[in-house]
CSV table of C-alpha atoms in Angstrom, one decimal:
chain,number,residue,atom,x,y,z
A,1,GLU,CA,169.9,-75.3,285.3
A,2,ASP,CA,170.4,-79.1,284.8
A,3,GLY,CA,174.1,-79.0,285.4
A,4,THR,CA,174.7,-80.1,281.8
A,5,GLU,CA,177.7,-78.8,279.8
A,6,GLN,CA,177.0,-76.8,276.7
A,7,VAL,CA,178.4,-78.7,273.8
A,8,ASN,CA,179.0,-77.9,270.1
A,9,VAL,CA,176.6,-79.4,267.7
A,10,SER,CA,179.6,-80.7,265.7
A,11,GLU,CA,179.3,-83.8,267.9
A,12,LEU,CA,176.5,-84.9,265.7
A,13,GLU,CA,178.8,-85.1,262.7
A,14,ILE,CA,179.8,-88.4,261.1
A,15,ARG,CA,181.4,-90.9,263.5
A,16,ALA,CA,183.4,-93.9,262.7
A,17,THR,CA,181.7,-97.1,263.8
A,18,LYS,CA,184.6,-99.6,263.7
A,19,THR,CA,185.1,-99.3,267.5
A,20,ARG,CA,181.4,-99.5,268.5
A,21,LYS,CA,180.7,-102.2,271.0
A,22,ARG,CA,177.1,-103.2,271.6
A,23,ALA,CA,175.4,-106.4,272.8
A,24,PRO,CA,173.6,-108.6,270.2
A,25,THR,CA,170.7,-106.8,268.6
A,26,MET,CA,168.0,-109.4,268.5
A,27,VAL,CA,167.7,-113.1,269.3
A,28,TRP,CA,165.5,-115.5,267.4
A,29,ASP,CA,165.5,-118.7,269.3
A,30,GLN,CA,163.9,-117.4,272.5
A,31,ASP,CA,160.6,-115.8,273.6
A,32,ASN,CA,162.4,-112.4,274.1
A,33,LEU,CA,163.6,-110.1,271.4
A,34,ILE,CA,167.0,-109.3,273.1
A,35,PRO,CA,169.4,-111.1,275.4
A,36,PRO,CA,169.4,-110.8,279.2
A,37,PRO,CA,170.9,-107.5,280.6
A,38,ALA,CA,174.6,-107.2,281.2
A,39,PRO,CA,175.5,-107.6,284.9
A,40,GLU,CA,176.1,-103.9,285.2
A,41,ASP,CA,172.6,-103.1,283.9
A,42,VAL,CA,170.7,-105.5,286.2
A,43,GLY,CA,168.2,-103.4,288.3
A,44,LEU,CA,168.6,-100.2,286.3
A,45,PRO,CA,165.7,-98.5,284.6
A,46,VAL,CA,165.2,-99.7,281.1
A,47,ILE,CA,164.6,-96.8,278.7
A,48,VAL,CA,163.2,-97.8,275.2
A,49,PHE,CA,163.3,-95.2,272.5
A,50,ASP,CA,161.5,-95.2,269.2
A,51,LEU,CA,163.4,-93.5,266.3
A,52,ASP,CA,161.2,-92.1,263.5
A,53,GLU,CA,159.3,-89.0,264.3
A,54,THR,CA,160.3,-89.5,268.0
A,55,LEU,CA,164.0,-88.7,267.9
A,56,ILE,CA,164.6,-88.2,264.2
A,57,PHE,CA,162.9,-87.4,261.0
A,58,ALA,CA,163.9,-88.9,257.6
A,59,ARG,CA,160.8,-89.3,255.4
A,60,GLN,CA,161.9,-86.8,252.8
A,61,GLY,CA,165.0,-84.7,252.2
A,62,PRO,CA,167.8,-84.4,254.8
A,63,LEU,CA,167.7,-86.5,258.0
A,64,HIS,CA,167.2,-84.4,261.1
A,65,ALA,CA,167.6,-85.2,264.8
A,66,ARG,CA,165.9,-83.4,267.6
A,67,ALA,CA,168.2,-81.0,269.3
A,68,GLY,CA,169.8,-82.5,272.4
A,69,VAL,CA,169.4,-86.2,271.6
A,70,THR,CA,173.1,-86.9,271.9
A,71,GLU,CA,173.4,-85.1,275.2
A,72,MET,CA,170.4,-87.0,276.5
A,73,PHE,CA,172.0,-90.4,275.7
A,74,LYS,CA,175.2,-89.2,277.4
A,75,MET,CA,173.3,-88.4,280.6
A,76,LEU,CA,171.8,-91.9,280.7
A,77,GLN,CA,175.2,-93.6,280.5
A,78,GLY,CA,175.6,-96.0,283.4
A,79,LYS,CA,172.3,-94.9,284.8
A,80,ALA,CA,169.9,-96.9,282.6
A,81,GLU,CA,169.8,-99.8,280.1
A,82,VAL,CA,169.1,-97.9,276.8
A,83,ILE,CA,167.3,-99.7,274.0
A,84,VAL,CA,166.2,-98.5,270.5
A,85,TRP,CA,163.1,-100.1,269.1
A,86,THR,CA,162.2,-99.1,265.6
A,87,ALA,CA,160.0,-100.3,262.7
A,88,GLY,CA,162.9,-99.3,260.4
A,89,MET,CA,165.2,-101.8,258.8
A,90,ARG,CA,168.4,-103.0,260.5
A,91,ALA,CA,170.9,-101.1,258.3
A,92,TYR,CA,168.9,-97.9,258.6
A,93,ALA,CA,168.6,-98.2,262.4
A,94,GLN,CA,172.4,-98.8,262.8
A,95,ALA,CA,173.3,-95.8,260.6
A,96,ILE,CA,171.1,-93.5,262.7
A,97,ILE,CA,172.3,-94.8,266.0
A,98,SER,CA,175.9,-94.3,265.0
A,99,GLN,CA,175.1,-90.6,264.5
A,100,ILE,CA,173.1,-89.8,267.6
A,101,ASP,CA,174.7,-92.2,270.1
A,102,THR,CA,178.3,-90.9,270.1
A,103,SER,CA,178.9,-92.4,273.6
A,104,ASN,CA,177.8,-96.0,272.8
A,105,VAL,CA,175.1,-95.8,275.3
A,106,VAL,CA,172.5,-97.9,273.3
A,107,LYS,CA,172.8,-101.5,274.4
A,108,HIS,CA,170.3,-103.1,272.1
A,109,CYS,CA,168.6,-102.3,268.8
A,110,ILE,CA,165.3,-104.0,267.9
A,111,TYR,CA,164.4,-103.4,264.3
A,112,ARG,CA,161.7,-104.5,261.9
A,113,HIS,CA,161.0,-108.2,262.0
A,114,PRO,CA,157.9,-110.4,261.6
A,115,LYS,CA,158.4,-111.7,265.2
A,116,TRP,CA,156.9,-108.4,266.5
A,117,HIS,CA,156.1,-106.5,263.2
A,118,PRO,CA,153.6,-108.5,261.1
A,119,VAL,CA,153.9,-107.8,257.4
A,120,THR,CA,150.2,-107.1,257.1
A,121,ALA,CA,149.9,-105.0,260.3
A,122,SER,CA,149.2,-101.2,260.1
A,123,GLY,CA,149.5,-100.2,263.8
A,124,GLN,CA,152.2,-102.3,265.5
A,125,ARG,CA,152.2,-102.7,269.3
A,126,LYS,CA,155.6,-102.8,270.9
A,127,ASN,CA,154.9,-105.4,273.6
A,128,LEU,CA,157.2,-104.6,276.4
A,129,THR,CA,157.1,-108.2,277.8
A,130,PHE,CA,159.2,-109.2,274.7
A,131,LEU,CA,162.1,-107.4,276.4
A,132,GLY,CA,162.4,-110.0,279.2
A,133,ARG,CA,162.8,-107.2,281.7
A,134,PRO,CA,160.7,-106.5,284.9
A,135,LEU,CA,158.0,-104.2,283.6
A,136,GLU,CA,158.2,-102.0,286.7
A,137,HIS,CA,161.6,-100.9,285.4
A,138,VAL,CA,160.7,-100.3,281.8
A,139,LEU,CA,159.8,-97.0,280.1
A,140,LEU,CA,158.8,-96.6,276.4
A,141,ILE,CA,159.3,-93.3,274.7
A,142,GLU,CA,157.2,-93.1,271.6
A,143,ASN,CA,155.2,-90.8,269.3
A,144,SER,CA,152.6,-93.4,268.1
A,145,PRO,CA,149.7,-94.4,270.4
A,146,ASP,CA,149.4,-97.7,268.6
A,147,SER,CA,152.8,-98.8,269.8
A,148,LEU,CA,152.0,-98.6,273.5
A,149,LEU,CA,148.6,-100.3,273.6
A,150,GLY,CA,148.5,-102.5,276.7
A,151,ASP,CA,151.6,-100.8,278.2
A,152,GLU,CA,150.1,-97.3,278.8
A,153,ALA,CA,151.4,-97.2,282.4
A,154,ASN,CA,154.9,-97.6,281.2
A,155,ALA,CA,155.0,-95.2,278.2
A,156,VAL,CA,155.2,-91.6,277.4
A,157,LEU,CA,154.1,-90.1,274.1
A,158,LEU,CA,156.1,-87.3,272.5
A,159,PRO,CA,154.7,-84.8,269.9
A,160,ASP,CA,155.5,-85.9,266.4
A,161,PHE,CA,158.8,-84.6,265.1
A,162,ILE,CA,158.6,-83.6,261.5
A,163,GLY,CA,162.1,-82.1,261.1
A,164,SER,CA,161.0,-78.5,260.8
A,165,ASP,CA,163.3,-75.6,261.8
A,166,ALA,CA,160.8,-74.5,264.5
A,167,GLU,CA,162.1,-74.5,268.1
A,168,ASP,CA,161.3,-77.7,269.8
A,169,ASN,CA,161.3,-78.0,273.6
A,170,THR,CA,160.7,-81.8,273.6
A,171,ILE,CA,164.2,-83.2,274.3
A,172,PRO,CA,165.2,-80.7,277.0
A,173,VAL,CA,162.0,-81.5,278.9
A,174,LEU,CA,162.5,-85.3,278.3
A,175,PHE,CA,166.1,-84.9,279.5
A,176,LYS,CA,164.9,-83.5,282.8
A,177,MET,CA,162.2,-86.1,283.2
A,178,LEU,CA,164.6,-89.0,282.6
A,179,LYS,CA,167.2,-87.5,284.9
A,180,SER,CA,164.6,-87.4,287.6
A,181,LEU,CA,163.5,-90.9,286.9
A,182,VAL,CA,167.0,-92.5,287.1
A,183,ASN,CA,167.6,-90.6,290.4
A,184,GLU,CA,164.3,-91.7,292.0
A,185,THR,CA,165.3,-95.4,292.2
A,186,GLU,CA,162.8,-96.1,295.0
A,187,LYS,CA,159.8,-95.7,292.6
A,188,THR,CA,158.7,-98.0,289.8
A,189,VAL,CA,158.2,-96.5,286.4
A,190,PRO,CA,154.3,-96.5,286.7
A,191,GLU,CA,154.6,-94.9,290.1
A,192,PHE,CA,157.0,-92.2,288.8
A,193,LEU,CA,154.7,-91.4,285.8
A,194,ALA,CA,151.6,-91.2,288.0
A,195,ALA,CA,153.3,-88.6,290.2
A,196,THR,CA,155.6,-86.5,288.0
A,197,GLU,CA,154.7,-83.1,286.6
A,198,PHE,CA,156.6,-83.9,283.4
A,199,VAL,CA,153.6,-85.8,281.9
A,200,GLN,CA,149.9,-85.3,281.6
A,201,LEU,CA,147.3,-88.0,281.2
A,202,HIS,CA,145.1,-87.6,278.1
A,203,GLU,CA,142.7,-89.7,276.0
A,204,VAL,CA,144.3,-90.8,272.7
A,205,ILE,CA,142.9,-92.6,269.7
A,206,MET,CA,144.5,-95.6,268.0
A,207,ALA,CA,144.6,-96.2,264.3
A,208,ASP,CA,141.6,-98.6,264.5
A,209,GLY,CA,139.6,-96.2,266.6
A,210,ILE,CA,140.3,-97.7,270.0
A,211,LYS,CA,140.5,-95.0,272.7
A,212,THR,CA,142.8,-95.2,275.7
A,213,ASN,CA,144.4,-92.9,278.3
A,214,ALA,CA,148.1,-92.3,277.8
A,215,TYR,CA,150.8,-90.1,279.3
A,216,ILE,CA,151.9,-87.2,277.1
A,217,LEU,CA,155.1,-85.3,277.7
A,218,ASN,CA,154.4,-81.8,279.1
A,219,THR,CA,156.4,-79.7,276.7
A,220,GLN,CA,155.1,-76.5,278.2
A,221,LEU,CA,157.5,-76.8,281.1
A,222,HIS,CA,160.6,-74.7,280.9
A,223,ALA,CA,163.9,-76.4,280.0
A,224,SER,CA,167.2,-74.9,279.0
A,225,PRO,CA,168.7,-75.9,275.6
A,226,LEU,CA,171.1,-78.9,275.8
A,227,VAL,CA,173.2,-77.6,272.9
A,228,SER,CA,174.8,-74.3,272.3
A,229,ARG,CA,172.7,-73.2,269.3
A,230,ASP,CA,169.0,-73.5,270.5
A,231,HIS,CA,166.2,-76.0,270.5
A,232,ARG,CA,166.2,-76.3,266.7
A,233,PRO,CA,166.9,-79.7,265.0
A,234,GLN,CA,170.3,-80.7,263.7
A,235,GLU,CA,170.8,-82.1,260.2
A,236,LEU,CA,172.7,-85.4,260.0
A,237,ILE,CA,174.6,-86.9,257.2
A,238,LEU,CA,174.7,-90.7,257.0
A,239,GLU,CA,177.8,-92.6,256.1
A,240,ASP,CA,176.0,-94.2,253.2
A,241,PRO,CA,175.3,-91.4,250.7
A,242,GLU,CA,172.6,-93.4,249.0
A,243,PRO,CA,169.0,-92.9,250.1
A,244,ILE,CA,167.8,-95.6,252.6
A,245,ASP,CA,164.3,-96.8,252.1
A,246,HIS,CA,163.6,-97.9,255.7
A,247,HIS,CA,159.9,-98.6,254.9
A,248,GLU,CA,160.8,-101.3,252.5
A,249,LEU,CA,160.2,-104.8,253.8
A,250,GLU,CA,163.1,-107.3,254.0
A,251,GLU,CA,163.6,-110.8,255.4
A,252,PRO,CA,166.2,-110.5,258.1
A,253,ASP,CA,168.9,-113.0,258.6
A,254,GLU,CA,167.6,-115.0,261.5
A,255,HIS,CA,171.0,-116.3,262.3
A,256,SER,CA,172.5,-112.9,262.7
A,257,ALA,CA,172.4,-111.5,266.3
A,258,HIS,CA,174.9,-108.6,266.0
A,259,PRO,CA,173.9,-105.1,265.0
A,260,SER,CA,176.9,-104.5,262.8
A,261,GLU,CA,179.9,-106.2,261.2
A,262,ASN,CA,182.2,-104.6,263.7
A,263,SER,CA,180.2,-105.3,266.9
A,264,ASP,CA,181.6,-107.6,269.5
């Protein structure tokens, strides 16, 4: 229905990261969290993805990714500047991205750091102005209402992903929505969200009790599976066999701007 090729889920198996090439992860000496866009990304939609309980689940037991995440990233290649923004630690985020982004589509990874994630904060806002991109081009994909406070017109909430084996229509619907967004270049992100059938406006409550209206993905819409098996999640195996405590606080190296030792 979407013109997407059925692919085998083995594409989500372990991938070598030595050849990965991604722009610097974060910058510390400027007002923005990431460098300016590459020339080929100027003017493109900017799609920002949260990780935990949005695309993947890793709080206990095996790590699972929502079915179709890899195919969604492939679809966005060359059509959007793709950014991952997570409260997880740098090593954790890099390990996950190497699994679910097999086409090297993610251009930047923003991970936990006091510059945007205060140590004492409970509900952390992801202030989209820190990206240094025109807000009319930016879309945040999240599961936490607290993260989008102040940027409701530029964000879509997904249902929490808890890694269960139940069928999940979220990514197939999100795939169709994003495909429509990147093809409707005459509209700003707020204009697109205000008009599309892929989202519905609902009242949501933040952790501190604040109420706001936010766009929620309409997962009741029909969408074909993006992988050959079905809508069920895929278990991933990280290259590091040791458990990764991504909720543990660390003091990042503020002189390091690259997401991995092998990045250019």
